[in-house]
Coordinates of C-alpha atoms in Angstrom, one line a residue:
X9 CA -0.3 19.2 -12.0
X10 CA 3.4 20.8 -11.6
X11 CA 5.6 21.3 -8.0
X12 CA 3.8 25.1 -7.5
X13 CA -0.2 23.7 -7.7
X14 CA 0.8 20.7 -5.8
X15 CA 2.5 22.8 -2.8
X16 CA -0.3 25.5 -3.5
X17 CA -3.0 22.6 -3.1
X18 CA -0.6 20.9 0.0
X19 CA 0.1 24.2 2.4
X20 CA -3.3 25.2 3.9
X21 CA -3.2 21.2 5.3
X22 CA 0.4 21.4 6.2
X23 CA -0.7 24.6 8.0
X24 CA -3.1 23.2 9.7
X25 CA -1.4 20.4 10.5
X26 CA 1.6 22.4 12.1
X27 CA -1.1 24.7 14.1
X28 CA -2.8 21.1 15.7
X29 CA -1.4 18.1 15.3
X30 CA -4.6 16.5 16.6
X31 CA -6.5 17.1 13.3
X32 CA -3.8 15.3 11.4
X33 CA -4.7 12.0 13.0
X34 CA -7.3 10.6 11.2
X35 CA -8.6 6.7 11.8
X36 CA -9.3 4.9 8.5
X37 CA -11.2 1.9 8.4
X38 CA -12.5 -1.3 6.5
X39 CA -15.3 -3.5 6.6
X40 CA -16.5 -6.8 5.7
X41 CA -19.2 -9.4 6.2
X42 CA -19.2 -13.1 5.7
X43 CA -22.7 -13.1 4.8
X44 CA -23.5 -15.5 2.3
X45 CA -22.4 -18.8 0.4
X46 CA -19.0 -19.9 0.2
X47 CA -16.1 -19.0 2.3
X48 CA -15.5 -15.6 1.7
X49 CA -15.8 -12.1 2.6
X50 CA -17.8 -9.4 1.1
X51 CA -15.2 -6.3 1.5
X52 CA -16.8 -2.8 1.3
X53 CA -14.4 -0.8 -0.8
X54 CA -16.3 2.9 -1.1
X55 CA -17.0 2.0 -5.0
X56 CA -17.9 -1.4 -4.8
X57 CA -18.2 -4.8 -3.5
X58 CA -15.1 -7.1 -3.5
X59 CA -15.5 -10.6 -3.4
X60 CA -12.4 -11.9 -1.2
X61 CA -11.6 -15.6 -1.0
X62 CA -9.4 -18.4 0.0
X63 CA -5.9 -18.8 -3.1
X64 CA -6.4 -21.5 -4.9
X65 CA -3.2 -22.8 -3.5
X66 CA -5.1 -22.7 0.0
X67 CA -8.5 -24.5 -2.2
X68 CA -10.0 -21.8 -3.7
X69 CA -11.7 -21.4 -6.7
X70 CA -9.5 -18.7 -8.1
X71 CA -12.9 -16.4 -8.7
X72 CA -12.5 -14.5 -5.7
X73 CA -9.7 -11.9 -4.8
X74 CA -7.0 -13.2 -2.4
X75 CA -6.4 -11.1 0.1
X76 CA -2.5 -11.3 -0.2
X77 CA -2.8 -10.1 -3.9
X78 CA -5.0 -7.6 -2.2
X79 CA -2.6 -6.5 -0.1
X80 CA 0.2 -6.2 -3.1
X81 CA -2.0 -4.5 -4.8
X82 CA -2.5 -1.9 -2.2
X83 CA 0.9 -1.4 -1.6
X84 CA 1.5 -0.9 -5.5
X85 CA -1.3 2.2 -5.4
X86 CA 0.2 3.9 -2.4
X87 CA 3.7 3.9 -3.8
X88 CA 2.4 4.7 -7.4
X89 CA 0.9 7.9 -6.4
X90 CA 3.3 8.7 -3.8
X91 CA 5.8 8.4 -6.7
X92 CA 4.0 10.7 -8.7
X93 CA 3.3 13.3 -6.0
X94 CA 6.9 13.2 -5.2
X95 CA 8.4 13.2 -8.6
X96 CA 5.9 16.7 -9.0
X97 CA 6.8 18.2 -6.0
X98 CA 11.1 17.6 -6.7
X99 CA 9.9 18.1 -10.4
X100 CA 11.5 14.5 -11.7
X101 CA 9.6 14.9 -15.1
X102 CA 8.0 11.1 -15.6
X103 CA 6.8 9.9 -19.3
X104 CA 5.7 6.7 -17.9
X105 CA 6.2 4.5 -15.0
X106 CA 5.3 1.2 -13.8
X107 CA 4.8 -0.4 -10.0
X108 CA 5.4 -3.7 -9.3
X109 CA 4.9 -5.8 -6.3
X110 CA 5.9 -9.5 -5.2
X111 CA 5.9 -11.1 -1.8
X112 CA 6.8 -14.9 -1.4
X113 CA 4.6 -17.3 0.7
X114 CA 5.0 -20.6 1.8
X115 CA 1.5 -21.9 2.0
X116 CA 2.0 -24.6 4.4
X117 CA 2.0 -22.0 7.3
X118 CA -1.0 -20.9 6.4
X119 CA -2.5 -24.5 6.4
X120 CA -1.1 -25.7 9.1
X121 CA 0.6 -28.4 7.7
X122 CA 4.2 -27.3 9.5
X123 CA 4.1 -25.5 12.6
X124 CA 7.3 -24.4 12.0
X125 CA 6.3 -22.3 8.7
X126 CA 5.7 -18.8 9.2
X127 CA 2.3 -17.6 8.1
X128 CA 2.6 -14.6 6.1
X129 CA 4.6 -13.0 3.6
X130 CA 8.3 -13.8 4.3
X131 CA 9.8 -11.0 1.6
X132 CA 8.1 -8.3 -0.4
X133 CA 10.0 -6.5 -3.2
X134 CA 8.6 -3.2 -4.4
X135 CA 9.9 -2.3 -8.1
X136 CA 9.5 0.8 -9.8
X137 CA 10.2 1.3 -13.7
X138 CA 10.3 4.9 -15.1
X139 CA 10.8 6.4 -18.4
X140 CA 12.1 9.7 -17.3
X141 CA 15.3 12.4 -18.6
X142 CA 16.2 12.6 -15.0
X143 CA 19.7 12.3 -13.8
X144 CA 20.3 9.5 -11.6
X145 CA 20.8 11.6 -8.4
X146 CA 17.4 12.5 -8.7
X147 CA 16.4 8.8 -9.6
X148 CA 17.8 8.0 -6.2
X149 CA 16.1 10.6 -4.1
X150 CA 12.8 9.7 -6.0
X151 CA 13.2 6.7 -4.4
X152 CA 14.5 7.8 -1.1
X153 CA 11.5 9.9 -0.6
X154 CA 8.8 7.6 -2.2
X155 CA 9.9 4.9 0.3
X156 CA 9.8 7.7 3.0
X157 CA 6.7 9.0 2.6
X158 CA 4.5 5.9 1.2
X159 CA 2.0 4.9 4.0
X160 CA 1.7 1.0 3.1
X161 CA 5.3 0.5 2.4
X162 CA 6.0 2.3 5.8
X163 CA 3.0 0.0 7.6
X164 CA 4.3 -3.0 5.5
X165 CA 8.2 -2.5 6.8
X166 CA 8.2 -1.6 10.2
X167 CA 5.0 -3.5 11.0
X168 CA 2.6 -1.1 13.8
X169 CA 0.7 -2.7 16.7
X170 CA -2.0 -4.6 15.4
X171 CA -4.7 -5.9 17.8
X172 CA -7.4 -8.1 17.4
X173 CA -10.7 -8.6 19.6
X174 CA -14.2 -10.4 18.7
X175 CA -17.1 -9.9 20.1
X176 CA -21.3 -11.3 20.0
X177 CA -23.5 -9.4 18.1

């Protein structure tokens, strides 16, 4: 796909979108059952079944998905095809490119083993590596505007409202 099929395929939503704002918000969701041996969760991707569980720094078997890694992982598609769509759109010609993403715990939060210890990522660092003619003004902007416009990088860094509630079946 080059800059003039991805604007072609873009403007009748932008359109839209401009026209009534309302049909722009859209509410994604998730779920997951605990069902079942083990401690874990069943998450319901849309093409499978992922098997979440505890790190095996936090006792787990390893076998199961951690949910951290999980949410790595996420952020590493969102900014992977938000690089792509914006290197096509500012035409930043890419022969290959990789995503990488760490984030640093400290697993005694989690287990409650010092109150003090945040629970939680305390730094993520999102890396891109691209095999590409471009100048590095463009390199720059690239990244400008993949940071911009990624969704999870975006949720990730300026953390939204989150709420919690629980309730009997």
């Amino acid at each position: 796909m080059d800059a003039a099929e991805l604007r072609q395929m873009q403007a009748p939503l932008k359109e839209r979108y401009k026209a009534d704002p309302k049909a722009a918000l859209i509410t994604l969701k998730a779920k997951g059952s605990t069902d079942g041996e083990g401690i874990a969760c069943k998450v319901e991707t849309g093409r499978a079944i992922a098997m979440a569980g505890l790190h095996p720094a936090t006792g787990g078997s390893g076998l199961e998905l951690c949910s951290g890694d999980m949410l790595l992982e996420a952020l590493v598609a969102c900014a992977g095809v938000t690089l792509k769509s914006v290197a096509t759109a500012i035409e930043v010609p890419l022969k290959t490119g990789n995503v990488y993403a760490e984030g640093d715990l400290d697993f005694r939060g989690t287990l409650g083993v010092d109150k003090e210890t945040p629970v939680g990522f305390a730094e993520i660092r999102l890396r891109f590596e691209v095999d590409t003619s471009a100048p590095q003004d463009k390199l720059d902007l690239l990244l400008k505007l993949t940071e911009r416009y990624c969704v999870v990088y975006q949720t990730i860094k300026n953390g939204p409202k989150v709420s919690a509630s629980m309730q009997r079946m």
